[in-house]
Tab-separated table of C-alpha atoms and ligand atoms in Angstrom:
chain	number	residue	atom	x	y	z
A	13	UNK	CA	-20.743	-48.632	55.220
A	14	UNK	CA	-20.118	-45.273	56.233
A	15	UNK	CA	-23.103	-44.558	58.299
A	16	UNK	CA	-23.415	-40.828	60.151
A	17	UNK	CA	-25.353	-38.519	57.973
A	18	UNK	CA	-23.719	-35.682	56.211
A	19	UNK	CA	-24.056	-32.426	57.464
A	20	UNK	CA	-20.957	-30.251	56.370
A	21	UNK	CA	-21.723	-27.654	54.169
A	22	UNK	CA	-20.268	-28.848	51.070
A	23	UNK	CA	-20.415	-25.856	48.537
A	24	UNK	CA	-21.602	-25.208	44.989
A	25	UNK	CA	-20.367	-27.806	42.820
A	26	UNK	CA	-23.261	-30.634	42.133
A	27	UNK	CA	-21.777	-34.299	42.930
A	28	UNK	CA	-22.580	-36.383	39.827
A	29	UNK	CA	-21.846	-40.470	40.457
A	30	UNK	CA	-21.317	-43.142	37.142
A	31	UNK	CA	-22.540	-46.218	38.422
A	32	UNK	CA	-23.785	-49.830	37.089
A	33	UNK	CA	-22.165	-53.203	36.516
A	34	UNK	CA	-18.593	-53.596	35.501
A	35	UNK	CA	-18.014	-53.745	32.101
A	36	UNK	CA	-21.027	-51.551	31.141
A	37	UNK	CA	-18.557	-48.842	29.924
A	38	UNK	CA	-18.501	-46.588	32.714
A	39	UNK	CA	-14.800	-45.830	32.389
A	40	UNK	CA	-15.180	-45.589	28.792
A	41	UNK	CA	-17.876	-42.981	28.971
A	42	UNK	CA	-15.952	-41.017	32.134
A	43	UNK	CA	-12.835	-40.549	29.967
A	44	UNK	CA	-14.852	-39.210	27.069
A	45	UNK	CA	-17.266	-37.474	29.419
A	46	UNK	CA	-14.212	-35.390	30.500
A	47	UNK	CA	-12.748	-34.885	26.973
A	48	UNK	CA	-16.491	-32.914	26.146
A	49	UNK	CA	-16.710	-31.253	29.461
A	50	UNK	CA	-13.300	-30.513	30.887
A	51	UNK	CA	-14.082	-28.401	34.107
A	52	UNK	CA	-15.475	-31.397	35.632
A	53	UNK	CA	-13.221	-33.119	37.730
A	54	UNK	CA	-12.698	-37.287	38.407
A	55	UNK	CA	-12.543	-38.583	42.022
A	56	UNK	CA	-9.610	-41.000	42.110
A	57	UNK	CA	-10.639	-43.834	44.453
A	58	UNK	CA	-8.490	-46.226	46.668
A	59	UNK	CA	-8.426	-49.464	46.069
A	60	UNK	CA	-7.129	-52.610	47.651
A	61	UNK	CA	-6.351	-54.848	44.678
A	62	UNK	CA	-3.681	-55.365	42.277
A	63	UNK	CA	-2.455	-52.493	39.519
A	64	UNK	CA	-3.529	-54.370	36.190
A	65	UNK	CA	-0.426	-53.638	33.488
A	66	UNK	CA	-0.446	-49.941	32.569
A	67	UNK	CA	-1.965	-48.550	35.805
A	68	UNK	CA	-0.623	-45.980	37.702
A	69	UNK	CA	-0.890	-45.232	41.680
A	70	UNK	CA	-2.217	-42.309	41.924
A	71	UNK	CA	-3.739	-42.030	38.659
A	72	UNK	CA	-6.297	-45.217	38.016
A	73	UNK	CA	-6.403	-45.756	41.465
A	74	UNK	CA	-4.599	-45.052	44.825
A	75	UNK	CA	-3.392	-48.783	45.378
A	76	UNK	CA	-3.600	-49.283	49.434
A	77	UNK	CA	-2.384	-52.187	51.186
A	78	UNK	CA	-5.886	-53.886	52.950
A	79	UNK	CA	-4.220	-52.609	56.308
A	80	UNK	CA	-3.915	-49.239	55.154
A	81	UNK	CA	-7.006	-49.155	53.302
A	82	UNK	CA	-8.774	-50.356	56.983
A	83	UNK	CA	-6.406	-47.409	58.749
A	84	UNK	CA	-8.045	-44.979	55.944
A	85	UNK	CA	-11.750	-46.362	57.490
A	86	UNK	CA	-11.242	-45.834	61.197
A	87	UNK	CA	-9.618	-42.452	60.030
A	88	UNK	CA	-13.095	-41.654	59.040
A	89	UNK	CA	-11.021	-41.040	55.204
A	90	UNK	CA	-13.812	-42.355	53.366
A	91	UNK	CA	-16.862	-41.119	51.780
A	92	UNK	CA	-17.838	-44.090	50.803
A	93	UNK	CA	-16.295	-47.697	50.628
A	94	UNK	CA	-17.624	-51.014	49.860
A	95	UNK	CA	-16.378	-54.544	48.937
A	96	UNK	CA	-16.420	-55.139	45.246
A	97	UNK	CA	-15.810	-58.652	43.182
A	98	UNK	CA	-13.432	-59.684	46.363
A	99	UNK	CA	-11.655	-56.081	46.704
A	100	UNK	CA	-12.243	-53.024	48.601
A	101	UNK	CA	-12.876	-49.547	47.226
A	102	UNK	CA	-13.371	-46.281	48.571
A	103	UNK	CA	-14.013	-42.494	47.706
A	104	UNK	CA	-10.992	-40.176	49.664
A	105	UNK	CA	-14.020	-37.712	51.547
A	106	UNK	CA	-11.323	-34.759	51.651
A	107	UNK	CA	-10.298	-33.998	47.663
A	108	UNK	CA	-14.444	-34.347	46.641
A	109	UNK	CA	-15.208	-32.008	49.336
A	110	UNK	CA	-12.549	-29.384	48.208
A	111	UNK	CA	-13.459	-29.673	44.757
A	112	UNK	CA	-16.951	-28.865	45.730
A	113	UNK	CA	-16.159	-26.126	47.675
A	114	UNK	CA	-14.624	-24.707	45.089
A	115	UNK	CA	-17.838	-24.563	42.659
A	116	UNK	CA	-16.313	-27.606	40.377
A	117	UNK	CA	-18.792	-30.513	39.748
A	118	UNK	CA	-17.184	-33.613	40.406
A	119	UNK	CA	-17.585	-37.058	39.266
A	120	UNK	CA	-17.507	-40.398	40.743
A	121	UNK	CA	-17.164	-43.603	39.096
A	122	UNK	CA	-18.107	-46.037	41.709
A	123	UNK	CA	-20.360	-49.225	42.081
A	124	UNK	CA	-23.871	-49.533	42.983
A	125	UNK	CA	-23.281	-49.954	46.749
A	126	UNK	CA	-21.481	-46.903	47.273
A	127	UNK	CA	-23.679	-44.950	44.919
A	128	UNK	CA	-26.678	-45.821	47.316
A	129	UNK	CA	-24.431	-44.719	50.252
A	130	UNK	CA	-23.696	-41.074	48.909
A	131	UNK	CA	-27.328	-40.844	48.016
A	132	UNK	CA	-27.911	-41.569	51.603
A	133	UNK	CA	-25.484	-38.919	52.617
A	134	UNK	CA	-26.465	-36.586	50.420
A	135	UNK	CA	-29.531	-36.332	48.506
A	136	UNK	CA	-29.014	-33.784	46.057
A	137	UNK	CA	-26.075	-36.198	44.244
A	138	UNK	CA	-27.370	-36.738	41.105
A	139	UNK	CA	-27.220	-40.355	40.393
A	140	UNK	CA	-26.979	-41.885	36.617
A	141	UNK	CA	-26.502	-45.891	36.001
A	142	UNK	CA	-24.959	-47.265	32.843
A	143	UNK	CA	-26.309	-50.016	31.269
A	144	UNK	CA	-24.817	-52.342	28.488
A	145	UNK	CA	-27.792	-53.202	25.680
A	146	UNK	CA	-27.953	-56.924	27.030
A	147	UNK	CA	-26.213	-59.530	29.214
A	148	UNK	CA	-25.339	-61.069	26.175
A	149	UNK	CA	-23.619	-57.911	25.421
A	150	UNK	CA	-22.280	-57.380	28.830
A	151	UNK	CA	-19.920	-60.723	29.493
A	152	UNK	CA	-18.757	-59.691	25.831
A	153	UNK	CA	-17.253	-56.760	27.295
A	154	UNK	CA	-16.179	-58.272	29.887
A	155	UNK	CA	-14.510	-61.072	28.449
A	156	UNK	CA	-13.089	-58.820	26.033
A	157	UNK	CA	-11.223	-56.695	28.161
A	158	UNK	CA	-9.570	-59.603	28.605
A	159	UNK	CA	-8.900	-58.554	32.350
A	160	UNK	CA	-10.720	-61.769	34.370
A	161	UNK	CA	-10.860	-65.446	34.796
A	162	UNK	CA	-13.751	-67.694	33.813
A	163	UNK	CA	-14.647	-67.747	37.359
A	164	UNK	CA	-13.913	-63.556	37.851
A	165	UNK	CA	-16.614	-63.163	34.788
A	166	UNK	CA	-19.343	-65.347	36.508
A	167	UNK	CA	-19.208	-63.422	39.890
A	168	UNK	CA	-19.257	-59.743	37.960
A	169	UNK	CA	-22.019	-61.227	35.919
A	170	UNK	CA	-24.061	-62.528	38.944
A	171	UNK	CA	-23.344	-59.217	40.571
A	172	UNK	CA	-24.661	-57.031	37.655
A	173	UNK	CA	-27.994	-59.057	37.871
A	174	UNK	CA	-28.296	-57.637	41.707
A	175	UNK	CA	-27.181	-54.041	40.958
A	176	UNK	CA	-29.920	-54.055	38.224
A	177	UNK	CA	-32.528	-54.526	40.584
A	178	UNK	CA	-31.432	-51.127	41.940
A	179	UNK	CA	-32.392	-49.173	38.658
A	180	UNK	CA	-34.849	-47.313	40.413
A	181	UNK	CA	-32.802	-45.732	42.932
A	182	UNK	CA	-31.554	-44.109	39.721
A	183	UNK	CA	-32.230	-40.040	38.496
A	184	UNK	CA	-30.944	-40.839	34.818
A	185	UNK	CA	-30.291	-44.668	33.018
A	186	UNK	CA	-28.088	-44.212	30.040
A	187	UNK	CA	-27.886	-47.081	27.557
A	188	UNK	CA	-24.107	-47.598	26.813
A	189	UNK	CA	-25.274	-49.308	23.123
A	190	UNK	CA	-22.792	-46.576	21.060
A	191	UNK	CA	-19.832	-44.579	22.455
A	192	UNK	CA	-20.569	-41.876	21.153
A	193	UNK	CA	-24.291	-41.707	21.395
A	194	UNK	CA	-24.159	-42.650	25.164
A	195	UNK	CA	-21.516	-40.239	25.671
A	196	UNK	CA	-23.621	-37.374	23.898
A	197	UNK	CA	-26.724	-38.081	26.303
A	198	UNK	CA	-23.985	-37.886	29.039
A	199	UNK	CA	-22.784	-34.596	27.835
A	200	UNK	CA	-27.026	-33.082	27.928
A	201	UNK	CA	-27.901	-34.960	31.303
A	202	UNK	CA	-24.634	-32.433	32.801
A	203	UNK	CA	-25.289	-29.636	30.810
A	204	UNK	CA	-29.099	-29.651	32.003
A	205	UNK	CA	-27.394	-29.815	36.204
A	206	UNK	CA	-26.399	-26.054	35.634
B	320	ADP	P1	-16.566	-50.444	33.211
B	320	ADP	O1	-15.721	-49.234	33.556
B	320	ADP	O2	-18.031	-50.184	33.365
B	320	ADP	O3	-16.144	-51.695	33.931
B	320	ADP	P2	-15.177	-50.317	30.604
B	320	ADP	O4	-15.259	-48.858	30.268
B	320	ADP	O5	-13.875	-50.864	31.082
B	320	ADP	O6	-16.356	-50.727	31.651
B	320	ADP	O7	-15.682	-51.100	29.301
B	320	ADP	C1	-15.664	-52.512	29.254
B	320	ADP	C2	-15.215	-52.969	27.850
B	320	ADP	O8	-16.256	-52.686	26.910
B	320	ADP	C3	-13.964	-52.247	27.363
B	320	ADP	O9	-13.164	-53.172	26.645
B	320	ADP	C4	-14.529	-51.168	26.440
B	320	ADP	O10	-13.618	-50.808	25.430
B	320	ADP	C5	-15.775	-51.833	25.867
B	320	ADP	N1	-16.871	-50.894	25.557
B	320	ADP	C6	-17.279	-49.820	26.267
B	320	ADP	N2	-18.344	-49.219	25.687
B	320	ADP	C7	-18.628	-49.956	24.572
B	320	ADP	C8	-19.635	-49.862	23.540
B	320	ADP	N3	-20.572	-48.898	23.540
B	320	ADP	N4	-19.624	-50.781	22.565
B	320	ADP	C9	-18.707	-51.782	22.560
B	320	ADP	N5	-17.724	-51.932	23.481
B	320	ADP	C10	-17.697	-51.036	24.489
B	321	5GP	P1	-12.242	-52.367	38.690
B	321	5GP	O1	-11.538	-53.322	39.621
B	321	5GP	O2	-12.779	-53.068	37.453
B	321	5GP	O3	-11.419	-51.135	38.393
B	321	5GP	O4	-13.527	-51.815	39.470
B	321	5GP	C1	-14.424	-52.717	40.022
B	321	5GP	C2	-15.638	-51.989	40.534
B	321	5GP	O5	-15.305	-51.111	41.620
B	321	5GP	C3	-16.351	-51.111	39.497
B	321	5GP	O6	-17.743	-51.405	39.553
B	321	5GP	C4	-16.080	-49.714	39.992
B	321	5GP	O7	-17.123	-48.827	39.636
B	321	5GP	C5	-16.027	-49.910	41.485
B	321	5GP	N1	-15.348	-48.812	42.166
B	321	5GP	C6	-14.243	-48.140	41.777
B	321	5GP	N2	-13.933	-47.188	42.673
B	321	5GP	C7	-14.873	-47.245	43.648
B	321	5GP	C8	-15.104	-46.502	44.847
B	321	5GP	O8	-14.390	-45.571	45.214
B	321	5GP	N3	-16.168	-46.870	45.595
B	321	5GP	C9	-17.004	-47.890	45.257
B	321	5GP	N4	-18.048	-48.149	46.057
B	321	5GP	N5	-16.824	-48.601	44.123
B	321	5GP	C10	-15.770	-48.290	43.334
């Protein structure tokens, strides 16, 4: 929803975005991504709902208030944003762009709307979804992160239906059937940016 096109010079680093439905394993794969491959460096998005037990503002998330989170959007703060599952989320434009400039490929973990908006933006992102083995599969996860309602599981599962259908928009697909197999094809897709 962020709609002039991107013209800043925006350095060396390559701008890699995790995408796909929730409870694929995208955080799962980020967090061991970065274990294998530490000089790349995690966006931390804003967010407009609730800290689940255990996160941290400013670490998981920054957790805005849905005034502050519009301030951030006429501020012209935002990369990205889009309204996931209810809540709104958004990539902070000014620590991705420093990052780049410095020559440090950055990550972000975001959902299939804003991945098509960066790719709008800028081109050269290198876009990879992450896809659980089945659907079957998929409300397991979900259910078993033990995170979401009955009703919460049925709208992320109805949404993952219509981000599939964007599969194509996609420069890698990574099967998240085994942790550490997915995360080893992650590891060669970023080796092979350089
Ligand atoms: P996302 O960030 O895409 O919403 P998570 O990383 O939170 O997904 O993973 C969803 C759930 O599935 C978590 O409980 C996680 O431990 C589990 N999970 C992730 N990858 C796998 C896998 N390959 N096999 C089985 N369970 C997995
Ligand atoms: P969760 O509430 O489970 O942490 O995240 C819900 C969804 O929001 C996930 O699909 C996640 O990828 C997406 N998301 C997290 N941060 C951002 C962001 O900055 N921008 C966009 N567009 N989506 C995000």
């Amino acid at each position: 929803m962020v709609e002039e096109t991107y013209s800043e010079d925006m350095g060396h680093g390559t701008l890699v975005i995790i995408s796909g439905p929730s409870g694929a394993g995208k955080g799962t794969l980020v967090d061991r991504l970065v274990a294998r491959v530490p000089e790349l460096w995690v966006s931390i998005s804003a967010a407009t709902r609730a800290p689940r037990p255990g996160e941290v503002d400013g670490e998981n998330y920054f957790f805005l208030s849905p005034e502050e989170f519009s301030r951030r959007i006429e501020a012209g703060d935002f990369l990205e944003w889009a309204e996931v599952h209810g809540n709104r989320y958004g990539t902070l434009r000014s620590a991705v762009e420093a990052k780049m400039a410095e020559g440090r490929d950055v990550i972000l973990e975001i959902d299939p709307q804003g991945a098509m908006q960066v790719k709008a933006l800028m081109p050269e992102a290198v876009l990879v979804f992450i896809v659980a083995p089945s659907m079957t599969e998929l409300e397991r996860r979900i259910r078993g992160r033990g995170a979401e309602t009955d009703e919460q599981v049925s709208v992320r599962l109805a949404t993952a239906v219509r981000e599939l259908e964007l599969v194509g928009n996609y420069d890698f697909v990574v099967e998240n059937d085994d942790v550490a197999r997915a995360t080893d094809e992650l590891v060669r897709i970023i080796k092979s940016l350089d």
